[in-house]
PDB file of C-alpha atoms in Angstrom:
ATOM      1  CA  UNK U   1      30.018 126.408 125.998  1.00 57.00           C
ATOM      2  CA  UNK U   2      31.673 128.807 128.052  1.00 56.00           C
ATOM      3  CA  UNK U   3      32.381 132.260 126.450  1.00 56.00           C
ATOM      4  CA  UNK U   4      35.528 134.301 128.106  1.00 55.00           C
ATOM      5  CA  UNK U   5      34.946 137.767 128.392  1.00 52.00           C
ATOM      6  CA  UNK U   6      37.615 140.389 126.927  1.00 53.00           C
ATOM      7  CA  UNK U   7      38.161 143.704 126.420  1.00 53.00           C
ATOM      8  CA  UNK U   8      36.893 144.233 122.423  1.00 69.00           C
ATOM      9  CA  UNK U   9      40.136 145.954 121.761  1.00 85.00           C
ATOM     10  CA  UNK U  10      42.112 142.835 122.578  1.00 90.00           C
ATOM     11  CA  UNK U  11      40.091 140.812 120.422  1.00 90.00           C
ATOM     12  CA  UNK U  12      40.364 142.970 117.442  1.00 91.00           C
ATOM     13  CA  UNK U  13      44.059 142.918 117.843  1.00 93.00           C
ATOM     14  CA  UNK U  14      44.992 138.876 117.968  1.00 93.00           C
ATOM     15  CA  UNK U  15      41.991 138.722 115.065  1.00 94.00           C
ATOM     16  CA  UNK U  16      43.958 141.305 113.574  1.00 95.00           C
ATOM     17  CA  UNK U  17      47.531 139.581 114.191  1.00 95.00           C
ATOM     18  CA  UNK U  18      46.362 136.218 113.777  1.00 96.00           C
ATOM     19  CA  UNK U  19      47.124 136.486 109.854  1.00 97.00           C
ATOM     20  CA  UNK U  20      50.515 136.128 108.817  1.00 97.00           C
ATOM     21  CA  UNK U  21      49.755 138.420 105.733  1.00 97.00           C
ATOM     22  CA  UNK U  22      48.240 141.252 107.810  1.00 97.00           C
ATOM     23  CA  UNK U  23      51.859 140.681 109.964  1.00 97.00           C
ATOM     24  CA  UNK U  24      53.193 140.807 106.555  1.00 98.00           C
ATOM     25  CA  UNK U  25      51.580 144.469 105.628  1.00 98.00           C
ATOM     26  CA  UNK U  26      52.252 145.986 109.283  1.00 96.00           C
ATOM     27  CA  UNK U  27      56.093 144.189 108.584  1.00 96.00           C
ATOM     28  CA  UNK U  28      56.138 146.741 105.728  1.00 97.00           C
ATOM     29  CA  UNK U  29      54.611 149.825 106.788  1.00 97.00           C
ATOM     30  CA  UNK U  30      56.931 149.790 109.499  1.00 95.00           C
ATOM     31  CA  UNK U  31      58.915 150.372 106.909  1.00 96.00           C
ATOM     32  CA  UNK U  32      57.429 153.249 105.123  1.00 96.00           C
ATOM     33  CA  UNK U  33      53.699 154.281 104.288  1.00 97.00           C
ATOM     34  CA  UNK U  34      52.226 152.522 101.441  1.00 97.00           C
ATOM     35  CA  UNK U  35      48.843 152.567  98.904  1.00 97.00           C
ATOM     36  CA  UNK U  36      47.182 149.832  99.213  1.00 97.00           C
ATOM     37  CA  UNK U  37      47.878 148.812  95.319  1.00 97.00           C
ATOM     38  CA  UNK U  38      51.624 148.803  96.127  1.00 97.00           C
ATOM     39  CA  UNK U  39      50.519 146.088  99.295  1.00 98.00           C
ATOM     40  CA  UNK U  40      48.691 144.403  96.892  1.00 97.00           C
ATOM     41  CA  UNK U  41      51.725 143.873  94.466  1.00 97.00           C
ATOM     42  CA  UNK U  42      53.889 143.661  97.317  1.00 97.00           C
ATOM     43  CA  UNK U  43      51.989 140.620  98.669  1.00 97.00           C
ATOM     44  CA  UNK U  44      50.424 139.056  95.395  1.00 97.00           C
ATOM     45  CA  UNK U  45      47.233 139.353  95.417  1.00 97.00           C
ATOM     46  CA  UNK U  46      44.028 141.297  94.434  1.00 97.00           C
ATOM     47  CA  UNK U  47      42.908 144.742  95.679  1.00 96.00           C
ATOM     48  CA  UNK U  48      40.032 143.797  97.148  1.00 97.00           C
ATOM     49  CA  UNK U  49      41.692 141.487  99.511  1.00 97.00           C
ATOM     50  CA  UNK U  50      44.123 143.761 100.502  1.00 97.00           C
ATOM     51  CA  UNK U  51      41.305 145.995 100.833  1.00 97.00           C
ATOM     52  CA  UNK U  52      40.086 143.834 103.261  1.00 97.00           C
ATOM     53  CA  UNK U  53      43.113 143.176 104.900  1.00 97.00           C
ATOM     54  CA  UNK U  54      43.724 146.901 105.753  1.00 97.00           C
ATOM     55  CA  UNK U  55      39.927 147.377 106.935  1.00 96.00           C
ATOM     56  CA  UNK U  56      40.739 144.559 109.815  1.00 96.00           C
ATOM     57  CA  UNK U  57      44.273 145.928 110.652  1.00 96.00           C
ATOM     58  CA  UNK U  58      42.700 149.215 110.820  1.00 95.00           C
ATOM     59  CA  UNK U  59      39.374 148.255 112.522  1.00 93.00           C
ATOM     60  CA  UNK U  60      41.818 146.617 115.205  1.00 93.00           C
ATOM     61  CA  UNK U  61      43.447 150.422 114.887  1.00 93.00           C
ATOM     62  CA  UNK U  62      46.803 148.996 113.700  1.00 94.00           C
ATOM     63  CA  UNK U  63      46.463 150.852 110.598  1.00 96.00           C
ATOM     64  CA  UNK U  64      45.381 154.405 109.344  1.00 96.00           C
ATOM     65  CA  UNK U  65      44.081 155.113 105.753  1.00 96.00           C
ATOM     66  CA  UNK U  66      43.990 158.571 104.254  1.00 96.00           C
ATOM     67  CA  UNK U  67      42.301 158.924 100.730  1.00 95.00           C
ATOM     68  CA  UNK U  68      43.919 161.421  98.512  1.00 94.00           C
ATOM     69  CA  UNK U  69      42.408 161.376  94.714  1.00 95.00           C
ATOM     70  CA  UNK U  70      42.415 157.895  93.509  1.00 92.00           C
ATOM     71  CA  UNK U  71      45.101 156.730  96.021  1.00 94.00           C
ATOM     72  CA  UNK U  72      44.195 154.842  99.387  1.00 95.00           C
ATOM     73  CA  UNK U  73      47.765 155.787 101.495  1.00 97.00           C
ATOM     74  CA  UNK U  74      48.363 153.190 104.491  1.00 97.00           C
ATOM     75  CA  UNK U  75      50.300 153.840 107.418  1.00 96.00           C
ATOM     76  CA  UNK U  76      50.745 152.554 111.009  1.00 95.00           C
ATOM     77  CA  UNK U  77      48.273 153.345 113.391  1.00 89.00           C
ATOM     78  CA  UNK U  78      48.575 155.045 117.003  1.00 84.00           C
ATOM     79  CA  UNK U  79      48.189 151.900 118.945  1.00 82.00           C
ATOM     80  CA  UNK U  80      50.952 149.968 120.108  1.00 81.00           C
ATOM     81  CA  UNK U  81      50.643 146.478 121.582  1.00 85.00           C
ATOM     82  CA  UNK U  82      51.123 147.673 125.158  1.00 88.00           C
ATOM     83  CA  UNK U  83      47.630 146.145 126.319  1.00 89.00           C
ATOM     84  CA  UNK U  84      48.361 142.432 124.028  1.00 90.00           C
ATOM     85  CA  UNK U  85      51.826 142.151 125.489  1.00 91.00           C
ATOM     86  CA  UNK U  86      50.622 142.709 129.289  1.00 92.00           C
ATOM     87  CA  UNK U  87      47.900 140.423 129.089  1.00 92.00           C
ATOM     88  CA  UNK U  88      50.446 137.581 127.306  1.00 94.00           C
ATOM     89  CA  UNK U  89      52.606 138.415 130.325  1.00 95.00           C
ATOM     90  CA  UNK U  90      49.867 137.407 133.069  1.00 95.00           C
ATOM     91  CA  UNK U  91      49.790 133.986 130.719  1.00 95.00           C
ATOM     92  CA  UNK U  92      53.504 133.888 130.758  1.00 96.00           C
ATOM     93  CA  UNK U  93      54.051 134.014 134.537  1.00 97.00           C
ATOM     94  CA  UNK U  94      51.638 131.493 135.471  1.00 96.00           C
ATOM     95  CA  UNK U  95      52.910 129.010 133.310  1.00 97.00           C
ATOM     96  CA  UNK U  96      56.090 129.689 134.336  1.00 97.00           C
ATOM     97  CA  UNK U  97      55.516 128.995 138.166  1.00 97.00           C
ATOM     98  CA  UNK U  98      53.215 126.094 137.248  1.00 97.00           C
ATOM     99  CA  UNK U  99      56.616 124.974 135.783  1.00 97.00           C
ATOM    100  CA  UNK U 100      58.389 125.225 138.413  1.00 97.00           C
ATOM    101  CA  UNK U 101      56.324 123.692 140.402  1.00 97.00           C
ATOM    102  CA  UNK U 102      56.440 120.804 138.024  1.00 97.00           C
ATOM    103  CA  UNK U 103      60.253 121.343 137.828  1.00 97.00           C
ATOM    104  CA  UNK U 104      60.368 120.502 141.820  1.00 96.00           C
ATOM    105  CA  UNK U 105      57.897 117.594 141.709  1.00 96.00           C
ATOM    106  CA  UNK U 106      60.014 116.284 139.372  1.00 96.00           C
ATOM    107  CA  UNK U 107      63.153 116.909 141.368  1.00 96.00           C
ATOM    108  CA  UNK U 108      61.454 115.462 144.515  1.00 95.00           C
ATOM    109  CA  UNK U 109      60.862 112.592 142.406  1.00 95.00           C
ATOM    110  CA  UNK U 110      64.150 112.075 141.570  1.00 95.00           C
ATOM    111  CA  UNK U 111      65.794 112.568 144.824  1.00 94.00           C
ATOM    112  CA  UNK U 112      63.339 109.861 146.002  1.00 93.00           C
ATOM    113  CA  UNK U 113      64.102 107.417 143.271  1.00 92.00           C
ATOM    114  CA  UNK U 114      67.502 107.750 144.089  1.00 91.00           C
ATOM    115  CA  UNK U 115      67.270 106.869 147.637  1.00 90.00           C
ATOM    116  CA  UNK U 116      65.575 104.204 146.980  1.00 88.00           C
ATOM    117  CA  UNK U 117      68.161 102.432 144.512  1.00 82.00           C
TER     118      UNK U 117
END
């Protein structure tokens, strides 16, 4: 098996975006801060999972927490998606000039086919 080698950070963050309901909660904090009871309602289901939700948003620092009383207060995090989106971009360009290499093999192909009718 071969294992790929990535920065930690990235790996936290696609774990961390890989769930549409963890989507869902940064979705809404974008919005405006929230407790994490109000997610909970907000998204049907139990405290503890939201609980756990929040830990892997903020583990992947998506998501800070500050505990005042009795009341768990989420909020975006500090880190933006500047390191994800650059390392989707590396993925995006070579696929798009294996493409277009494709896209002229194809053409070639074509040309040919038509020369020969």
């Amino acid at each position: 098996m071969v294992h790929y080698s990535s920065p930690s950070g990235l790996d936290a963050a696609f774990a961390a975006l890989s769930d549409p309901t963890r989507r869902g909660v940064l979705e809404q904090l974008g919005r405006s801060d929230a407790s994490i009871t109000e997610l909970a309602d907000k998204f049907h289901m139990t405290l503890t999972g939201m609980k756990k939700h929040v830990g892997v948003l903020e583990d992947a620092g998506f998501v800070t927490t500050q505990k005042v009383g009795r009341v768990r207060t989420c909020r975006l995090g500090q880190r933006r998606l500047e390191e994800e989106a650059a390392w989707i971009e590396t993925y995006r360009q070579l696929w798009a000039r294996r493409f277009d290499a494709l896209d002229h093999v194809v053409e070639a192909l074509m040309r040919k086919e038509k020369m020969d009718e």
